[in-house]
mmCIF file with all atom_site columns, C-alpha atoms and ligand atoms in Angstrom:
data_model
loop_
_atom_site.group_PDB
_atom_site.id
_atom_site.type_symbol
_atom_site.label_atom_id
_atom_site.label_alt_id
_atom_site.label_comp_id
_atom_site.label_asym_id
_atom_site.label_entity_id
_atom_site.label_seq_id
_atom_site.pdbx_PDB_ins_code
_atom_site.Cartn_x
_atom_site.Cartn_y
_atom_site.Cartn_z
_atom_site.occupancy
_atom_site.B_iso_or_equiv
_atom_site.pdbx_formal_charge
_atom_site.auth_seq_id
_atom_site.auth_comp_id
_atom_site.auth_asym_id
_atom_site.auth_atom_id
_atom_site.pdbx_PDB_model_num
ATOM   1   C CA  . UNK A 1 1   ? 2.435  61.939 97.030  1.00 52.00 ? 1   UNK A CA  1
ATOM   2   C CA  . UNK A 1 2   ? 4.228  63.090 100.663 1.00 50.00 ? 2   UNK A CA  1
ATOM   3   C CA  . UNK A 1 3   ? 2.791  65.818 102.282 1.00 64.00 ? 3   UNK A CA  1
ATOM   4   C CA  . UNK A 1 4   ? 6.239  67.005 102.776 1.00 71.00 ? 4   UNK A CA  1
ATOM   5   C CA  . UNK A 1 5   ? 8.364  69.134 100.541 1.00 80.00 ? 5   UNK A CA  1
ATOM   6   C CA  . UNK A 1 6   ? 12.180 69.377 100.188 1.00 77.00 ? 6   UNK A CA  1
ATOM   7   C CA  . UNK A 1 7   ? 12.808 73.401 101.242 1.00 83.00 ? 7   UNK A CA  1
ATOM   8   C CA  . UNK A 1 8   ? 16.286 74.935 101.945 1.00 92.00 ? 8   UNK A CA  1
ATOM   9   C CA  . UNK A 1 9   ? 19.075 73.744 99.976  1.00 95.00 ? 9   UNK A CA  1
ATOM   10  C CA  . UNK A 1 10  ? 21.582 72.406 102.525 1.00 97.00 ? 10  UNK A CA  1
ATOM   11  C CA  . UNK A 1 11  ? 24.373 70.980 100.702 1.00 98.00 ? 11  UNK A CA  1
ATOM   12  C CA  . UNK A 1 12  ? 24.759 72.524 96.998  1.00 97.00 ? 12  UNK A CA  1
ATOM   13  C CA  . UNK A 1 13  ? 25.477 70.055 93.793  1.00 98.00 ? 13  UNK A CA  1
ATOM   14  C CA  . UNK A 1 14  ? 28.967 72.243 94.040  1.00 98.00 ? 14  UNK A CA  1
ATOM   15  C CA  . UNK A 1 15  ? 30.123 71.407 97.647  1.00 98.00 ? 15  UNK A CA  1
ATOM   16  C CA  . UNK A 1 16  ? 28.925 68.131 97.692  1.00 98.00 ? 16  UNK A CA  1
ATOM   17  C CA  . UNK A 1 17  ? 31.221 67.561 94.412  1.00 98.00 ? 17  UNK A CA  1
ATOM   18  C CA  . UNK A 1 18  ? 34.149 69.040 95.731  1.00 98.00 ? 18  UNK A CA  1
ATOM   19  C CA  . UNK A 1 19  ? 34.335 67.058 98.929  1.00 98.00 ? 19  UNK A CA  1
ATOM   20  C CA  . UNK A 1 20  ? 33.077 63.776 97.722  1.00 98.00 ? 20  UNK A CA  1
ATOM   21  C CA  . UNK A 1 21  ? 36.107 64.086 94.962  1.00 98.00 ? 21  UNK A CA  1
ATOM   22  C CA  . UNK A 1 22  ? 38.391 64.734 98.294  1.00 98.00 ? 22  UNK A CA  1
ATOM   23  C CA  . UNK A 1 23  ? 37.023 62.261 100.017 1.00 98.00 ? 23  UNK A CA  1
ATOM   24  C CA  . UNK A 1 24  ? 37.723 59.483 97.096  1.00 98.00 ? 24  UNK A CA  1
ATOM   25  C CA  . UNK A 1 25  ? 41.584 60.982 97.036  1.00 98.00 ? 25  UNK A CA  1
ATOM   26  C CA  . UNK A 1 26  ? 41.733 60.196 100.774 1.00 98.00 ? 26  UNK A CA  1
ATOM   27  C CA  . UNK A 1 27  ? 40.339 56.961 100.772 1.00 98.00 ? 27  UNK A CA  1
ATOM   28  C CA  . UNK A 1 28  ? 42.567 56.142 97.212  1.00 98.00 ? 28  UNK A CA  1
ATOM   29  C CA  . UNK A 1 29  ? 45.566 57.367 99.644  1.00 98.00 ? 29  UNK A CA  1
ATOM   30  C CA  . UNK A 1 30  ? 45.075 55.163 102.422 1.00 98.00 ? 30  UNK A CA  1
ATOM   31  C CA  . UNK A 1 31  ? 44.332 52.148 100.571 1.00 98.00 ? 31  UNK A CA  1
ATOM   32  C CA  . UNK A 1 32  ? 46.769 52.907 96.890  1.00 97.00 ? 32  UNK A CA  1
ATOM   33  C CA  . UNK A 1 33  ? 46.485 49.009 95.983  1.00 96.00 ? 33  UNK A CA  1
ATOM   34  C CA  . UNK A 1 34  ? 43.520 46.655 96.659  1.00 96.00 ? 34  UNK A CA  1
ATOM   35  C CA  . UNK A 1 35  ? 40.265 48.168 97.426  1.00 98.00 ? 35  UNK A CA  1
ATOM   36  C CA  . UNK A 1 36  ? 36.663 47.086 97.567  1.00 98.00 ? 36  UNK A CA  1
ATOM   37  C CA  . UNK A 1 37  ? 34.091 49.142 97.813  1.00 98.00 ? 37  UNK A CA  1
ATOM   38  C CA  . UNK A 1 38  ? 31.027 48.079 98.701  1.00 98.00 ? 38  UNK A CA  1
ATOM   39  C CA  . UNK A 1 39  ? 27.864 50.724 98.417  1.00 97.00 ? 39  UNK A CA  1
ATOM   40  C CA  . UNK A 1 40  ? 24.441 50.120 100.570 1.00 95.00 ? 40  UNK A CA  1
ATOM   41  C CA  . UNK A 1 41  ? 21.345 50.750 98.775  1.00 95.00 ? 41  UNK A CA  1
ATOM   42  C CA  . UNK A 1 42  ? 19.780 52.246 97.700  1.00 94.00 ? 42  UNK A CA  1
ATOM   43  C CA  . UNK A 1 43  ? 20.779 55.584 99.252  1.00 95.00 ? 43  UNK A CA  1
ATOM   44  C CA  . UNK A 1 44  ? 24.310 55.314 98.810  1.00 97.00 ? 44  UNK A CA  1
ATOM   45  C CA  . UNK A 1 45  ? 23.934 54.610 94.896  1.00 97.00 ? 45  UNK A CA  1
ATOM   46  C CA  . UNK A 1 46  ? 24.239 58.261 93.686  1.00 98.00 ? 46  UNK A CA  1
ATOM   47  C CA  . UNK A 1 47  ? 27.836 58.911 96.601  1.00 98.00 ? 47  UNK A CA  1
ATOM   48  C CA  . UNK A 1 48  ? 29.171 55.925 95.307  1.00 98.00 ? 48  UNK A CA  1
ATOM   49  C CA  . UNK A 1 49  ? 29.002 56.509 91.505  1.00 97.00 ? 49  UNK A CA  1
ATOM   50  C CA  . UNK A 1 50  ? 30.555 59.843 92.013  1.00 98.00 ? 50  UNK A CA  1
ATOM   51  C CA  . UNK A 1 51  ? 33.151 58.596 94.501  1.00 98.00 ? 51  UNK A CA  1
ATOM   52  C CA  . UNK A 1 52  ? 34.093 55.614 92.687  1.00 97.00 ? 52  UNK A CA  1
ATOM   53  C CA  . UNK A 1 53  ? 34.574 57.770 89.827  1.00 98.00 ? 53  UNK A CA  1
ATOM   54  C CA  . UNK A 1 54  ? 37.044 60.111 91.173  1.00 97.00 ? 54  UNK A CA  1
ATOM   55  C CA  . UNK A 1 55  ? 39.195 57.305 92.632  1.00 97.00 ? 55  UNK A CA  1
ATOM   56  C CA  . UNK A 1 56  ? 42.362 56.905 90.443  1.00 96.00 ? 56  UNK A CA  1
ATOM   57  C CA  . UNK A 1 57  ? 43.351 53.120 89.613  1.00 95.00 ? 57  UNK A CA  1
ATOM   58  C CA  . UNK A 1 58  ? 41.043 50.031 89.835  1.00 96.00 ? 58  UNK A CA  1
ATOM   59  C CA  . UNK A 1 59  ? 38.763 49.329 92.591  1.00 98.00 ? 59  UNK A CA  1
ATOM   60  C CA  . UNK A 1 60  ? 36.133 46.580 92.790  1.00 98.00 ? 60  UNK A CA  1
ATOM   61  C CA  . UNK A 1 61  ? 32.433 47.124 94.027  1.00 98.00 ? 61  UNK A CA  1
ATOM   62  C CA  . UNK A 1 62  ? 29.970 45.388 95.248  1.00 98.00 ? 62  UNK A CA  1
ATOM   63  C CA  . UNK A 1 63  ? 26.286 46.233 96.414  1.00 98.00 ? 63  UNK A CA  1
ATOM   64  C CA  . UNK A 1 64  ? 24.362 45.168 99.484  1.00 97.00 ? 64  UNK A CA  1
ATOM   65  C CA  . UNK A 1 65  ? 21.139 46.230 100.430 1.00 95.00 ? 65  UNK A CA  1
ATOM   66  C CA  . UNK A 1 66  ? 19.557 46.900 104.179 1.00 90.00 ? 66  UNK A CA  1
ATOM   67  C CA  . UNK A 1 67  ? 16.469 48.362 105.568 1.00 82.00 ? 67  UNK A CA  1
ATOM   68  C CA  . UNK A 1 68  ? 16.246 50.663 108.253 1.00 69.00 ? 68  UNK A CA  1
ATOM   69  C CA  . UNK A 1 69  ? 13.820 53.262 107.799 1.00 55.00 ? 69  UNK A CA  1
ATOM   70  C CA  . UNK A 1 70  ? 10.377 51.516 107.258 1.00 54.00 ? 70  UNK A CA  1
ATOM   71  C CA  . UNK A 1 71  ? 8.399  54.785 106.104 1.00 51.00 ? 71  UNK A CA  1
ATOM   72  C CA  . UNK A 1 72  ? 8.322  58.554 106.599 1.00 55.00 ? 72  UNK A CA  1
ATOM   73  C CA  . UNK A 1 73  ? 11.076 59.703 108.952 1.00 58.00 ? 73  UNK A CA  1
ATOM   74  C CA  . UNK A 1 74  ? 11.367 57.916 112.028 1.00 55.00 ? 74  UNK A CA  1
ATOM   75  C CA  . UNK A 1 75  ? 13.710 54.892 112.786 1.00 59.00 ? 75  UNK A CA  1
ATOM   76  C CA  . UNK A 1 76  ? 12.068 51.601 113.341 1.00 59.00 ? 76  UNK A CA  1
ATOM   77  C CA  . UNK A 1 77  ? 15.439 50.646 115.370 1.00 62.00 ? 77  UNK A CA  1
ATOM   78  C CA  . UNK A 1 78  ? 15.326 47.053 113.612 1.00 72.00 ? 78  UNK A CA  1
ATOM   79  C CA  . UNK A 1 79  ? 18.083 46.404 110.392 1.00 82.00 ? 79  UNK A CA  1
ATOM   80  C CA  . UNK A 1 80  ? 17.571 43.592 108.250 1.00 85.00 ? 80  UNK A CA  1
ATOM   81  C CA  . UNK A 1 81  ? 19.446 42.193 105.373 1.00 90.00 ? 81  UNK A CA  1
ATOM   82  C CA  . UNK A 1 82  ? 17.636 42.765 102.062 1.00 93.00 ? 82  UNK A CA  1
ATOM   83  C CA  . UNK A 1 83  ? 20.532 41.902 99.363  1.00 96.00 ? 83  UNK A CA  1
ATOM   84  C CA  . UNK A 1 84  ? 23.983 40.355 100.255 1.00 96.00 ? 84  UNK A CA  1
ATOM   85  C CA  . UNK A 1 85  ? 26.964 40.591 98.220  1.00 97.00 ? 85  UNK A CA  1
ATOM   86  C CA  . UNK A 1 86  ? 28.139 38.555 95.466  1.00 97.00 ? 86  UNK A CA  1
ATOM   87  C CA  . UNK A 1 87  ? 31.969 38.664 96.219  1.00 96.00 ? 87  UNK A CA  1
ATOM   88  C CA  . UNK A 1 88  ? 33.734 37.289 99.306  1.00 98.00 ? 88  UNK A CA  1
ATOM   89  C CA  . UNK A 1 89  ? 35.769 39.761 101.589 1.00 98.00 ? 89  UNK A CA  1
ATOM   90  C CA  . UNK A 1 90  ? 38.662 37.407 102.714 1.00 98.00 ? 90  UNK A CA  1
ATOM   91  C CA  . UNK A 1 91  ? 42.145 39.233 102.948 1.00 98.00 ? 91  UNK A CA  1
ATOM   92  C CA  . UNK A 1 92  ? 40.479 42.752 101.043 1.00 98.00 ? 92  UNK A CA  1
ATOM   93  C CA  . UNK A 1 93  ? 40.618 45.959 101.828 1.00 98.00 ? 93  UNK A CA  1
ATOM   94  C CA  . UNK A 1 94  ? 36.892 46.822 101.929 1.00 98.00 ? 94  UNK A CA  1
ATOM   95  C CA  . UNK A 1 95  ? 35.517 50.135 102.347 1.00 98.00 ? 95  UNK A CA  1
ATOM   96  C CA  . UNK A 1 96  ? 32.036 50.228 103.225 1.00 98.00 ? 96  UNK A CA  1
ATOM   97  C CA  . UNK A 1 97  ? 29.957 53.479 101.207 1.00 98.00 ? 97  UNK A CA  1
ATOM   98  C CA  . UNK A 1 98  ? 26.887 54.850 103.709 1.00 98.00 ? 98  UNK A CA  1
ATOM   99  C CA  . UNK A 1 99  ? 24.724 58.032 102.839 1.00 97.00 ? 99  UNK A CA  1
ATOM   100 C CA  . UNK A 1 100 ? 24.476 59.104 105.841 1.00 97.00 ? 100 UNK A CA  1
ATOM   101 C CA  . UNK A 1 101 ? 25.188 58.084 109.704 1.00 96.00 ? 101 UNK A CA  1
ATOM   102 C CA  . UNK A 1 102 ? 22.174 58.628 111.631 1.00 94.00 ? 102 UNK A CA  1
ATOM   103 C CA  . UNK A 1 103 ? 21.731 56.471 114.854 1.00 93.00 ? 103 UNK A CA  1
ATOM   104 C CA  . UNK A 1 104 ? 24.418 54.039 114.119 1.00 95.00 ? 104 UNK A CA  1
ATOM   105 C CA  . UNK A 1 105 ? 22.248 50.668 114.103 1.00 92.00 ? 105 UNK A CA  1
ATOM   106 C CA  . UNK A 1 106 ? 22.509 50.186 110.384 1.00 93.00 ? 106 UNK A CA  1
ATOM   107 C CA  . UNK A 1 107 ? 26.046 50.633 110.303 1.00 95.00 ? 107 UNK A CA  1
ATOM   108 C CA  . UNK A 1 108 ? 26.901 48.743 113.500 1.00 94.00 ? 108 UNK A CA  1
ATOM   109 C CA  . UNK A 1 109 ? 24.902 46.189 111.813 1.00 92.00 ? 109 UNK A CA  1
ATOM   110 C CA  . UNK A 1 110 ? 26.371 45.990 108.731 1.00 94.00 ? 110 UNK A CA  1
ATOM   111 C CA  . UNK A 1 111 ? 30.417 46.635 110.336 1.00 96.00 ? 111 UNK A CA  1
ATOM   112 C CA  . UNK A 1 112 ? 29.542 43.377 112.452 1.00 94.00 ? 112 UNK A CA  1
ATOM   113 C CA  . UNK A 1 113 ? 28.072 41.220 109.405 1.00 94.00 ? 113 UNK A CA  1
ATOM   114 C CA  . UNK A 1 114 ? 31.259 42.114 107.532 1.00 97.00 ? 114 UNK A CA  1
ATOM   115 C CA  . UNK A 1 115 ? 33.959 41.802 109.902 1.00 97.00 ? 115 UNK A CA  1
ATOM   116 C CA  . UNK A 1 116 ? 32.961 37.894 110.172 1.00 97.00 ? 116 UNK A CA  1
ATOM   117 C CA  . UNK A 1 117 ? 33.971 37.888 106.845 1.00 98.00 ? 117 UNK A CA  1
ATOM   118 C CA  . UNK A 1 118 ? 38.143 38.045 107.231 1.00 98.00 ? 118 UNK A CA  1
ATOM   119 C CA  . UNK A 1 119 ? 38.895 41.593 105.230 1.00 98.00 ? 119 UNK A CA  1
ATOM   120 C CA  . UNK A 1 120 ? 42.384 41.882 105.784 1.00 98.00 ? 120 UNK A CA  1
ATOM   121 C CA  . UNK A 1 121 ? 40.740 45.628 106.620 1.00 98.00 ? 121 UNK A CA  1
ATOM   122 C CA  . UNK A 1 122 ? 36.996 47.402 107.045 1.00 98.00 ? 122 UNK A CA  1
ATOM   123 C CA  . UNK A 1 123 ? 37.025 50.812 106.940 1.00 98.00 ? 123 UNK A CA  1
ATOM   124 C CA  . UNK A 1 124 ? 33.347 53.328 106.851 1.00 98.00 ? 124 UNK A CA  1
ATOM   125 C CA  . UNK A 1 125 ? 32.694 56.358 104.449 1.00 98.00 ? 125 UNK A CA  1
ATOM   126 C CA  . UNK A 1 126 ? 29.689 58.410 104.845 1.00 98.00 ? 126 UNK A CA  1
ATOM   127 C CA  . UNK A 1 127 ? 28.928 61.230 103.157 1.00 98.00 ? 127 UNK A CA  1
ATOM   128 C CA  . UNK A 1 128 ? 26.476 62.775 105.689 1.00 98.00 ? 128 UNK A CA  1
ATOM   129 C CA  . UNK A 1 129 ? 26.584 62.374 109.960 1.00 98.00 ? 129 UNK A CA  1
ATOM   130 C CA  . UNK A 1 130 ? 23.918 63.342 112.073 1.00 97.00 ? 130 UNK A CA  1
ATOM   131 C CA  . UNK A 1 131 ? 26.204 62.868 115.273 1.00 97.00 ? 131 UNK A CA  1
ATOM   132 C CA  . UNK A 1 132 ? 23.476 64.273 117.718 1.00 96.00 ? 132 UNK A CA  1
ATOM   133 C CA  . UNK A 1 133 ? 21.242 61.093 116.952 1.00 92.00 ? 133 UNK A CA  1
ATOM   134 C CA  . UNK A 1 134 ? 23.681 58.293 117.630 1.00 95.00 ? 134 UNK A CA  1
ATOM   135 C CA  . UNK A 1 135 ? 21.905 55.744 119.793 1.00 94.00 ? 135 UNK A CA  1
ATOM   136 C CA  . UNK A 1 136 ? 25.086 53.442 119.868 1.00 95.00 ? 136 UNK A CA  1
ATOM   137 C CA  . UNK A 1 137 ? 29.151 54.595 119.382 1.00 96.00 ? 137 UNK A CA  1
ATOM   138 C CA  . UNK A 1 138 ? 30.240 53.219 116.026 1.00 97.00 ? 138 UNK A CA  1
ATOM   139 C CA  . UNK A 1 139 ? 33.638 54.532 113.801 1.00 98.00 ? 139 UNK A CA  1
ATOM   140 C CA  . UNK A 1 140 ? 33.029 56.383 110.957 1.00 98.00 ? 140 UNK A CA  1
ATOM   141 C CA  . UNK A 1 141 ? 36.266 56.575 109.221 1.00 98.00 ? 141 UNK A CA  1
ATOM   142 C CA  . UNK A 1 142 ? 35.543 59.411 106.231 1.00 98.00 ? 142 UNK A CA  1
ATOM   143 C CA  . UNK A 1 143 ? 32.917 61.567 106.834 1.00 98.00 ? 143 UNK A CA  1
ATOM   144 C CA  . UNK A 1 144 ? 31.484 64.076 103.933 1.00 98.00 ? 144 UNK A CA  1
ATOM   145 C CA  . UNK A 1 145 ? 29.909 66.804 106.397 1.00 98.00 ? 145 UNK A CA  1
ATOM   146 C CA  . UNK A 1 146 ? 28.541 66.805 109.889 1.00 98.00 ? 146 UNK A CA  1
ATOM   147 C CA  . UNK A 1 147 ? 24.991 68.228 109.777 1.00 98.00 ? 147 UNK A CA  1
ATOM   148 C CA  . UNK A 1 148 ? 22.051 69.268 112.752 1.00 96.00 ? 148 UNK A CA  1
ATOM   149 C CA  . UNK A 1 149 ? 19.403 66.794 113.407 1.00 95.00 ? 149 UNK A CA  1
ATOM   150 C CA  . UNK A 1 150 ? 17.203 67.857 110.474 1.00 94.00 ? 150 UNK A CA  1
ATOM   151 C CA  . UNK A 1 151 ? 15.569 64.885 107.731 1.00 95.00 ? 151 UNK A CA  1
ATOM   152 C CA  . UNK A 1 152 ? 17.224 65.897 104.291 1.00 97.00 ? 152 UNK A CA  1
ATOM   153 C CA  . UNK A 1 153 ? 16.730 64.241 101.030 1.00 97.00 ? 153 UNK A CA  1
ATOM   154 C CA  . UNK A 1 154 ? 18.195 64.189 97.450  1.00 97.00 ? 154 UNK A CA  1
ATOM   155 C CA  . UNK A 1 155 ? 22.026 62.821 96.197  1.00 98.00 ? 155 UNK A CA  1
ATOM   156 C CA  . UNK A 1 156 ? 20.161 59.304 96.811  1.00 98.00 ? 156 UNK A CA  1
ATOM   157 C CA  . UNK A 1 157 ? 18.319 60.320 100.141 1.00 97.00 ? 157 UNK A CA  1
ATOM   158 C CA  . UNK A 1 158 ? 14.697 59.473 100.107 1.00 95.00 ? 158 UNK A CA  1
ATOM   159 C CA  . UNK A 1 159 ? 11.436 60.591 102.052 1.00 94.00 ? 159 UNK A CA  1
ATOM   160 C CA  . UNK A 1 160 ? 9.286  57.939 101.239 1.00 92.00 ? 160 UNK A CA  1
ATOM   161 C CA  . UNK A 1 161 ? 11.153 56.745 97.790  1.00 94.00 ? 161 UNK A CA  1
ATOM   162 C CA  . UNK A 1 162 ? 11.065 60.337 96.614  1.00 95.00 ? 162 UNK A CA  1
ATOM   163 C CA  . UNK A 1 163 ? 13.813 63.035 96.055  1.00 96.00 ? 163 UNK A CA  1
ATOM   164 C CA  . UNK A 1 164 ? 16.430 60.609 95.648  1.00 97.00 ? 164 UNK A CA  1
ATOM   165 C CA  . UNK A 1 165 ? 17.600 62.710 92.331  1.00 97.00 ? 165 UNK A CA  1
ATOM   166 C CA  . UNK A 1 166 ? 17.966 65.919 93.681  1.00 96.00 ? 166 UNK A CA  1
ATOM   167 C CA  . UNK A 1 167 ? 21.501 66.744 92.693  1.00 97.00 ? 167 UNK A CA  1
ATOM   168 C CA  . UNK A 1 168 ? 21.877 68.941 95.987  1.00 97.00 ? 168 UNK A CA  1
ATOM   169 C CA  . UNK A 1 169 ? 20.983 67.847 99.408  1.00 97.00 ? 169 UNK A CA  1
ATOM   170 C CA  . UNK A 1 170 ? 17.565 69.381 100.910 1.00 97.00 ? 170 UNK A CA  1
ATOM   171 C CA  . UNK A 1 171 ? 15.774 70.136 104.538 1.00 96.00 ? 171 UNK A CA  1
ATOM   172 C CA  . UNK A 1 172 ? 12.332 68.244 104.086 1.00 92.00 ? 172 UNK A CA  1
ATOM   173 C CA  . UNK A 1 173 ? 10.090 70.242 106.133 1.00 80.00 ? 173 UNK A CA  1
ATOM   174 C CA  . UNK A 1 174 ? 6.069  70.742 106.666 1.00 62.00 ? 174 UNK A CA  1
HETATM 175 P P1  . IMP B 2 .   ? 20.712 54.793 111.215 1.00 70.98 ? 201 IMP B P1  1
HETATM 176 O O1  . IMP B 2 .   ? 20.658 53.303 111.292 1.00 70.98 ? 201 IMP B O1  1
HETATM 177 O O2  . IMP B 2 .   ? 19.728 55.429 112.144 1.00 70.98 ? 201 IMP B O2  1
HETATM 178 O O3  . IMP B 2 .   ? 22.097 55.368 111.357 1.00 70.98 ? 201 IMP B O3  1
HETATM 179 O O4  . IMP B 2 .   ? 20.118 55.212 109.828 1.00 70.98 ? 201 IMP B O4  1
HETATM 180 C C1  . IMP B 2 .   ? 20.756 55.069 108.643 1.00 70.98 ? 201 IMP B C1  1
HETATM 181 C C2  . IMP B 2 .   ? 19.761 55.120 107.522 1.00 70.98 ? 201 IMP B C2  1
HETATM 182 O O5  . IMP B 2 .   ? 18.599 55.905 107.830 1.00 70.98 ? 201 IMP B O5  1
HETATM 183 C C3  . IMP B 2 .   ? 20.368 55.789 106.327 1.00 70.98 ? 201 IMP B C3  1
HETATM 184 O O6  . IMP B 2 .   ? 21.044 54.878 105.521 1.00 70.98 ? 201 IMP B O6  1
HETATM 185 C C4  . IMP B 2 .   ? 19.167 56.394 105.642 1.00 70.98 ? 201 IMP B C4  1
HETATM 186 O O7  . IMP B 2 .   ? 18.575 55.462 104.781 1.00 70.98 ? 201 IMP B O7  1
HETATM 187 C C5  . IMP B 2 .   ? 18.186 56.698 106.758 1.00 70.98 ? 201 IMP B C5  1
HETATM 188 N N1  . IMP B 2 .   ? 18.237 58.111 107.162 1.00 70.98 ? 201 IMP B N1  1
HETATM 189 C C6  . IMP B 2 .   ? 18.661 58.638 108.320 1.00 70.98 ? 201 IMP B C6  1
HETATM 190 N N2  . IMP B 2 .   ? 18.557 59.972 108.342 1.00 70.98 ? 201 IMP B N2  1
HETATM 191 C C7  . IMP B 2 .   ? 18.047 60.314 107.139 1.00 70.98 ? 201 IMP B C7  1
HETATM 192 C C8  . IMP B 2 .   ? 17.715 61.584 106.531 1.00 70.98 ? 201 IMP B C8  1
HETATM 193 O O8  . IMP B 2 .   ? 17.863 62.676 107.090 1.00 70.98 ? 201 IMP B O8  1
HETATM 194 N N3  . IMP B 2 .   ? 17.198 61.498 105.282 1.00 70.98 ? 201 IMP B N3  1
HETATM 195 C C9  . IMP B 2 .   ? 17.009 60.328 104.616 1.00 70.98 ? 201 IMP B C9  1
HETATM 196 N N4  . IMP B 2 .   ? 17.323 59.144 105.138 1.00 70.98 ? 201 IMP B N4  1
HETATM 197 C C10 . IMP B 2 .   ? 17.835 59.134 106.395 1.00 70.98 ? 201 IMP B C10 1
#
């Protein structure tokens, strides 16, 4: 078990609702006819069911999988390629579905991977950014809420492989 605990409720189940459903509208708005969305696990799983499920029309998903974090809290700085897709992105309009923007490696990363694949567009929601941690500049293009440099958990964030089914978004702390 961590030694940590999730404490102050951050983000309610409530307001994380209401502006993931906006979010999907925008994103539906902006791209009305094809759209891919692809989800990065695993801490995007629980943002992208919701989102997906407030988007009118039919969209197409598919699932890759990265590590960042090794253990605890801190950054390791390295990103490597755990799962790949199963669909090719040539000539789609792909939306790429992050939990949360915290450096920027991973998603620099994984923006560079995909553009060598030909979508016709790439385009980056997150539902969290931490923009006081960015180590490098990278374009988030929907953006859930902009929170302090604090390690939260739950709505698919993990410490350590726990809390990922909080429905509300927690400060871990000692
Ligand atoms: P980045 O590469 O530093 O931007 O980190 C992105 C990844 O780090 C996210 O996809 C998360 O898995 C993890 N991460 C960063 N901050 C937090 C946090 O506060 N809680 C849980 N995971 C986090």
């Amino acid at each position: 078990m961590a030694e940590l605990r999730p404490a102050e409720i951050l983000l309610s189940e409530a307001q994380i609702q209401k502006r993931v459903a906006e979010m999907a509208l925008e994103i539906r708005k902006d791209y009305p006819d094809d759209l891919h969305v692809i989800a990065v696990l695993k801490g995007a799983f629980i943002f992208l069911s919701d989102l997906a499920r407030h988007m009118p029309g039919h969209v197409s998903l598919d699932f890759m999988a990265v590590s960042s974090y090794a253990k605890g809290t801190t950054s390791s700085g390295e990103v490597k390629m755990v799962k790949d897709l199963d669909t090719a992105l040539d000539g789609r309009n792909v939306v790429i579905v992050e939990d949360i923007v915290d450096t920027g490696l991973t998603l620099t990363y994984l923006q560079e991977i995909l553009r060598k694949r030909h979508p016709k567009s790439l385009r980056t929601a997150c539902l969290l950014s931490k923009p006081s941690r960015r180590k490098v500049e990278v374009t988030v293009d929907y953006i859930g809420f902009t929170i302090e440099d604090r390690f939260v958990v739950g709505y698919g964030l993990d410490f350590d492989e726990q809390y990922r089914n909080l429905p509300h978004i927690a400060v871990i702390q000692p």
